[in-house]
mmCIF file of C-alpha atoms in Angstrom:
data_model
loop_
_atom_site.group_PDB
_atom_site.id
_atom_site.type_symbol
_atom_site.label_atom_id
_atom_site.label_comp_id
_atom_site.label_asym_id
_atom_site.label_seq_id
_atom_site.Cartn_x
_atom_site.Cartn_y
_atom_site.Cartn_z
ATOM 1 C CA MET Z 1 0.000 0.000 0.000
ATOM 2 C CA THR Z 2 1.380 3.389 -1.048
ATOM 3 C CA THR Z 3 1.524 6.042 1.649
ATOM 4 C CA THR Z 4 1.206 9.766 0.975
ATOM 5 C CA PRO Z 5 4.379 11.703 1.863
ATOM 6 C CA VAL Z 6 4.024 14.387 4.498
ATOM 7 C CA PRO Z 7 3.205 17.704 2.763
ATOM 8 C CA PHE Z 8 5.789 20.434 3.127
ATOM 9 C CA LEU Z 9 5.479 22.797 0.132
ATOM 10 C CA GLY Z 10 3.353 25.210 2.135
ATOM 11 C CA THR Z 11 1.700 28.191 0.437
ATOM 12 C CA ILE Z 12 1.900 29.283 -3.194
ATOM 13 C CA THR Z 13 3.630 32.665 -3.173
ATOM 14 C CA GLU Z 14 4.324 33.313 -6.835
ATOM 15 C CA VAL Z 15 3.228 32.386 -10.358
ATOM 16 C CA CYS Z 16 5.681 33.070 -13.180
ATOM 17 C CA ILE Z 17 5.045 33.688 -16.864
ATOM 18 C CA VAL Z 18 8.091 33.258 -19.096
ATOM 19 C CA THR Z 19 8.050 35.391 -22.227
ATOM 20 C CA PRO Z 20 10.300 36.567 -25.065
ATOM 21 C CA ASP Z 21 9.008 40.132 -24.528
ATOM 22 C CA HIS Z 22 8.447 41.250 -20.919
ATOM 23 C CA ARG Z 23 6.966 44.600 -21.964
ATOM 24 C CA THR Z 24 4.219 43.001 -24.064
ATOM 25 C CA THR Z 25 3.349 40.566 -21.264
ATOM 26 C CA MET Z 26 3.237 43.377 -18.697
ATOM 27 C CA ASP Z 27 0.903 45.332 -20.962
ATOM 28 C CA GLY Z 28 -1.414 42.332 -21.210
ATOM 29 C CA LEU Z 29 -1.529 41.780 -17.445
ATOM 30 C CA LEU Z 30 -2.087 45.495 -16.845
ATOM 31 C CA ARG Z 31 -5.259 45.220 -18.955
ATOM 32 C CA LEU Z 32 -6.436 42.619 -16.409
ATOM 33 C CA GLY Z 33 -5.690 44.988 -13.534
ATOM 34 C CA ILE Z 34 -2.440 43.293 -12.487
ATOM 35 C CA GLY Z 35 0.357 45.791 -11.844
ATOM 36 C CA PRO Z 36 2.259 48.050 -11.636
ATOM 37 C CA PHE Z 37 5.469 46.068 -12.038
ATOM 38 C CA GLN Z 38 8.888 46.340 -10.477
ATOM 39 C CA VAL Z 39 11.451 45.573 -13.195
ATOM 40 C CA PHE Z 40 14.855 44.113 -12.275
ATOM 41 C CA ASP Z 41 17.906 42.831 -14.121
ATOM 42 C CA PHE Z 42 19.466 39.515 -13.089
ATOM 43 C CA THR Z 43 23.119 39.881 -14.116
ATOM 44 C CA PRO Z 44 26.489 38.629 -12.826
ATOM 45 C CA ILE Z 45 26.556 41.721 -10.597
ATOM 46 C CA THR Z 46 23.068 41.424 -9.102
ATOM 47 C CA VAL Z 47 23.106 37.596 -8.966
ATOM 48 C CA PRO Z 48 26.780 36.722 -8.413
ATOM 49 C CA THR Z 49 26.040 33.114 -7.412
ATOM 50 C CA ARG Z 50 24.359 31.169 -10.215
ATOM 51 C CA ARG Z 51 24.076 27.420 -10.824
ATOM 52 C CA PHE Z 52 22.456 25.571 -13.708
ATOM 53 C CA ARG Z 53 22.094 21.790 -13.825
ATOM 54 C CA GLY Z 54 24.936 21.245 -11.379
ATOM 55 C CA LEU Z 55 27.432 23.601 -13.027
ATOM 56 C CA ASP Z 56 28.286 27.287 -12.700
ATOM 57 C CA GLY Z 57 25.555 29.262 -14.433
ATOM 58 C CA ASP Z 58 25.754 32.175 -16.866
ATOM 59 C CA PHE Z 59 22.069 33.069 -17.173
ATOM 60 C CA GLU Z 60 20.898 36.670 -17.357
ATOM 61 C CA LEU Z 61 17.221 37.549 -17.077
ATOM 62 C CA LYS Z 62 14.808 40.453 -17.072
ATOM 63 C CA VAL Z 63 12.542 39.881 -14.049
ATOM 64 C CA CYS Z 64 9.314 41.741 -13.256
ATOM 65 C CA PHE Z 65 7.075 41.508 -10.175
ATOM 66 C CA ALA Z 66 3.531 42.687 -9.425
ATOM 67 C CA LYS Z 67 1.647 42.005 -6.211
ATOM 68 C CA GLN Z 68 -1.940 40.794 -6.378
ATOM 69 C CA GLY Z 69 -3.177 40.329 -2.829
ATOM 70 C CA ASP Z 70 -0.926 37.755 -1.165
ATOM 71 C CA LEU Z 71 0.242 36.420 -4.534
ATOM 72 C CA VAL Z 72 3.088 37.747 -6.684
ATOM 73 C CA PHE Z 73 2.854 37.629 -10.466
ATOM 74 C CA GLU Z 74 6.323 37.309 -11.960
ATOM 75 C CA ILE Z 75 7.463 37.745 -15.553
ATOM 76 C CA MET Z 76 10.834 36.401 -16.693
ATOM 77 C CA GLN Z 77 12.488 37.091 -20.031
ATOM 78 C CA PRO Z 78 15.733 35.250 -20.844
ATOM 79 C CA VAL Z 79 18.438 37.693 -21.955
ATOM 80 C CA SER Z 80 21.474 35.445 -22.368
ATOM 81 C CA GLY Z 81 23.033 32.208 -21.138
ATOM 82 C CA LYS Z 82 21.499 28.825 -20.396
ATOM 83 C CA SER Z 83 18.392 28.791 -18.222
ATOM 84 C CA LEU Z 84 15.154 26.905 -17.667
ATOM 85 C CA MET Z 85 13.391 29.956 -19.063
ATOM 86 C CA ALA Z 86 15.322 29.849 -22.338
ATOM 87 C CA GLU Z 87 14.603 26.122 -22.598
ATOM 88 C CA TRP Z 88 10.907 26.778 -21.966
ATOM 89 C CA LEU Z 89 10.665 29.237 -24.845
ATOM 90 C CA HIS Z 90 12.525 26.875 -27.175
ATOM 91 C CA GLU Z 91 10.522 23.746 -26.499
ATOM 92 C CA VAL Z 92 8.357 22.106 -23.883
ATOM 93 C CA ARG Z 93 7.310 18.499 -23.304
ATOM 94 C CA PHE Z 94 3.567 18.236 -23.089
ATOM 95 C CA PRO Z 95 1.937 15.478 -21.015
ATOM 96 C CA ALA Z 96 1.316 12.198 -22.769
ATOM 97 C CA ILE Z 97 -1.897 12.189 -24.783
ATOM 98 C CA GLN Z 98 -4.352 9.363 -25.264
ATOM 99 C CA THR Z 99 -5.359 8.340 -28.765
ATOM 100 C CA ALA Z 100 -7.447 5.451 -30.097
ATOM 101 C CA ALA Z 101 -6.246 2.618 -32.305
ATOM 102 C CA PHE Z 102 -8.218 -0.180 -33.932
ATOM 103 C CA ASN Z 103 -7.122 -3.739 -34.564
ATOM 104 C CA SER Z 104 -9.172 -4.742 -37.581
ATOM 105 C CA SER Z 105 -8.489 -8.487 -37.170
ATOM 106 C CA VAL Z 106 -10.174 -8.672 -33.793
ATOM 107 C CA VAL Z 107 -12.192 -5.462 -34.095
ATOM 108 C CA ALA Z 108 -10.780 -4.503 -30.713
ATOM 109 C CA ARG Z 109 -10.364 -0.929 -29.626
ATOM 110 C CA CYS Z 110 -7.238 -0.073 -27.667
ATOM 111 C CA SER Z 111 -5.753 3.108 -26.255
ATOM 112 C CA LEU Z 112 -2.235 4.317 -26.959
ATOM 113 C CA THR Z 113 -0.297 6.764 -24.794
ATOM 114 C CA ILE Z 114 1.959 8.966 -26.905
ATOM 115 C CA PRO Z 115 4.418 11.438 -25.378
ATOM 116 C CA ILE Z 116 4.918 14.420 -27.678
ATOM 117 C CA LEU Z 117 7.573 17.112 -27.884
ATOM 118 C CA MET Z 118 6.418 20.345 -29.475
ATOM 119 C CA LYS Z 119 8.126 23.621 -30.251
ATOM 120 C CA ARG Z 120 6.702 26.607 -28.415
ATOM 121 C CA ASN Z 121 8.033 29.080 -30.988
ATOM 122 C CA ASN Z 122 8.721 31.720 -28.319
ATOM 123 C CA LYS Z 123 5.154 31.648 -26.977
ATOM 124 C CA GLU Z 124 4.847 32.868 -23.407
ATOM 125 C CA GLY Z 125 3.166 30.837 -20.678
ATOM 126 C CA ILE Z 126 3.207 29.876 -17.001
ATOM 127 C CA GLN Z 127 6.549 28.120 -16.524
ATOM 128 C CA HIS Z 128 6.848 27.763 -12.747
ATOM 129 C CA ILE Z 129 5.064 28.137 -9.413
ATOM 130 C CA ALA Z 130 6.859 29.120 -6.201
ATOM 131 C CA PHE Z 131 6.080 27.765 -2.719
ATOM 132 C CA ASN Z 132 7.293 29.032 0.662
ATOM 133 C CA CYS Z 133 7.938 25.508 2.049
ATOM 134 C CA LYS Z 134 6.630 26.732 5.412
ATOM 135 C CA ASN Z 135 9.655 29.069 5.647
ATOM 136 C CA ILE Z 136 12.114 26.364 6.651
ATOM 137 C CA PRO Z 137 15.799 27.070 5.767
ATOM 138 C CA MET Z 138 16.676 26.685 2.074
ATOM 139 C CA THR Z 139 19.174 23.912 2.839
ATOM 140 C CA GLU Z 140 16.331 21.873 4.361
ATOM 141 C CA ARG Z 141 14.044 22.603 1.404
ATOM 142 C CA LYS Z 142 16.677 21.352 -1.033
ATOM 143 C CA ARG Z 143 17.374 18.281 1.092
ATOM 144 C CA GLU Z 144 13.667 17.423 1.303
ATOM 145 C CA MET Z 145 13.098 17.910 -2.430
ATOM 146 C CA GLN Z 146 16.176 15.807 -3.227
ATOM 147 C CA ALA Z 147 14.864 13.026 -0.967
ATOM 148 C CA ARG Z 148 11.612 13.062 -2.931
ATOM 149 C CA GLY Z 149 13.495 12.712 -6.212
ATOM 150 C CA PHE Z 150 13.610 16.373 -7.277
ATOM 151 C CA PRO Z 151 17.160 17.788 -7.325
ATOM 152 C CA PRO Z 152 17.942 21.453 -8.047
ATOM 153 C CA ALA Z 153 17.875 22.437 -11.715
ATOM 154 C CA MET Z 154 18.726 26.141 -11.438
ATOM 155 C CA GLU Z 155 19.546 28.303 -8.442
ATOM 156 C CA GLY Z 156 21.154 31.524 -7.354
ATOM 157 C CA VAL Z 157 21.578 34.262 -4.779
ATOM 158 C CA TRP Z 158 20.158 37.696 -5.636
ATOM 159 C CA LYS Z 159 21.672 40.694 -3.876
ATOM 160 C CA GLY Z 160 19.362 43.343 -2.445
ATOM 161 C CA ARG Z 161 20.173 46.872 -1.377
ATOM 162 C CA SER Z 162 20.654 44.998 1.850
ATOM 163 C CA GLY Z 163 20.253 41.288 2.447
ATOM 164 C CA THR Z 164 19.940 38.458 -0.056
ATOM 165 C CA CYS Z 165 17.294 36.354 -1.772
ATOM 166 C CA THR Z 166 18.079 32.681 -2.358
ATOM 167 C CA PHE Z 167 16.068 30.938 -5.067
ATOM 168 C CA CYS Z 168 16.021 27.360 -6.303
ATOM 169 C CA PHE Z 169 14.131 25.699 -9.152
ATOM 170 C CA PHE Z 170 13.704 21.928 -8.940
ATOM 171 C CA VAL Z 171 13.565 19.184 -11.569
ATOM 172 C CA THR Z 172 9.810 18.591 -11.400
ATOM 173 C CA GLU Z 173 8.494 19.378 -14.871
ATOM 174 C CA ALA Z 174 8.643 15.861 -16.294
ATOM 175 C CA THR Z 175 6.743 14.533 -13.268
ATOM 176 C CA VAL Z 176 4.144 17.193 -12.468
ATOM 177 C CA GLY Z 177 3.980 19.228 -15.682
ATOM 178 C CA THR Z 178 5.545 22.415 -14.356
ATOM 179 C CA VAL Z 179 8.619 23.634 -12.484
ATOM 180 C CA VAL Z 180 8.486 24.126 -8.708
ATOM 181 C CA GLU Z 181 10.547 26.949 -7.205
ATOM 182 C CA SER Z 182 11.221 28.010 -3.646
ATOM 183 C CA ILE Z 183 12.457 31.432 -2.528
ATOM 184 C CA HIS Z 184 13.904 32.691 0.740
ATOM 185 C CA PHE Z 185 14.474 36.370 1.577
ATOM 186 C CA SER Z 186 16.807 37.269 4.424
ATOM 187 C CA ASP Z 187 15.245 39.220 7.298
ATOM 188 C CA ASP Z 188 17.151 42.375 6.321
ATOM 189 C CA TRP Z 189 16.084 42.291 2.641
ATOM 190 C CA GLU Z 190 15.594 45.596 0.831
ATOM 191 C CA ASP Z 191 14.785 45.693 -2.879
ATOM 192 C CA PRO Z 192 17.741 46.588 -5.107
ATOM 193 C CA GLU Z 193 17.610 49.367 -7.684
ATOM 194 C CA HIS Z 194 14.802 48.882 -10.183
ATOM 195 C CA ASP Z 195 12.353 50.571 -12.534
ATOM 196 C CA TRP Z 196 8.574 50.714 -12.271
ATOM 197 C CA TYR Z 197 6.245 50.018 -15.191
ATOM 198 C CA PRO Z 198 4.184 51.882 -16.172
ATOM 199 C CA ALA Z 199 4.787 53.982 -13.032
ATOM 200 C CA GLY Z 200 5.259 53.426 -9.315
ATOM 201 C CA PRO Z 201 2.272 52.937 -7.008
ATOM 202 C CA LYS Z 202 0.582 56.071 -5.746
ATOM 203 C CA GLU Z 203 1.441 56.985 -2.204
#
């Protein structure tokens, strides 16, 4: 008998849309009343520690955030280097689909499961969901995910005006259909320099 593992992901804190054009995606979400957006650059200076699939990373990203109640809507646009976001825009593996086949000799109907790989052709979409993992230390989150069969795929440390933000994306897409991320801000975190789009919130 299979037992259900103890839940530990906690609360969803963020939903991320990956796009080839962050400005166009922001404009679309603004029409739905989501915004304004803080716009940041993830570069070797702002994210000095970067890892991708077990090796030193070189990814650079445009990253935008808008709060909607307790949830954050994030937009990521790959700028350069290897990243899960660049892979997402290039291609994505869709879940296996069911199709019907007929055996004419026995007039029997059977079902075939066919995994398909399709090009996304730079189409934006929801690429990952972030959980707070009940605010346990990041080392424990990574250890727990590894124990469940989901090692880190991409991770880094983002520098704030003060403090740091540690983020980690796990290898979950092939199993659950999307990427799971977890984020931890230090207690002294202050947002680094950024732009607002279309303008900052009114005081």
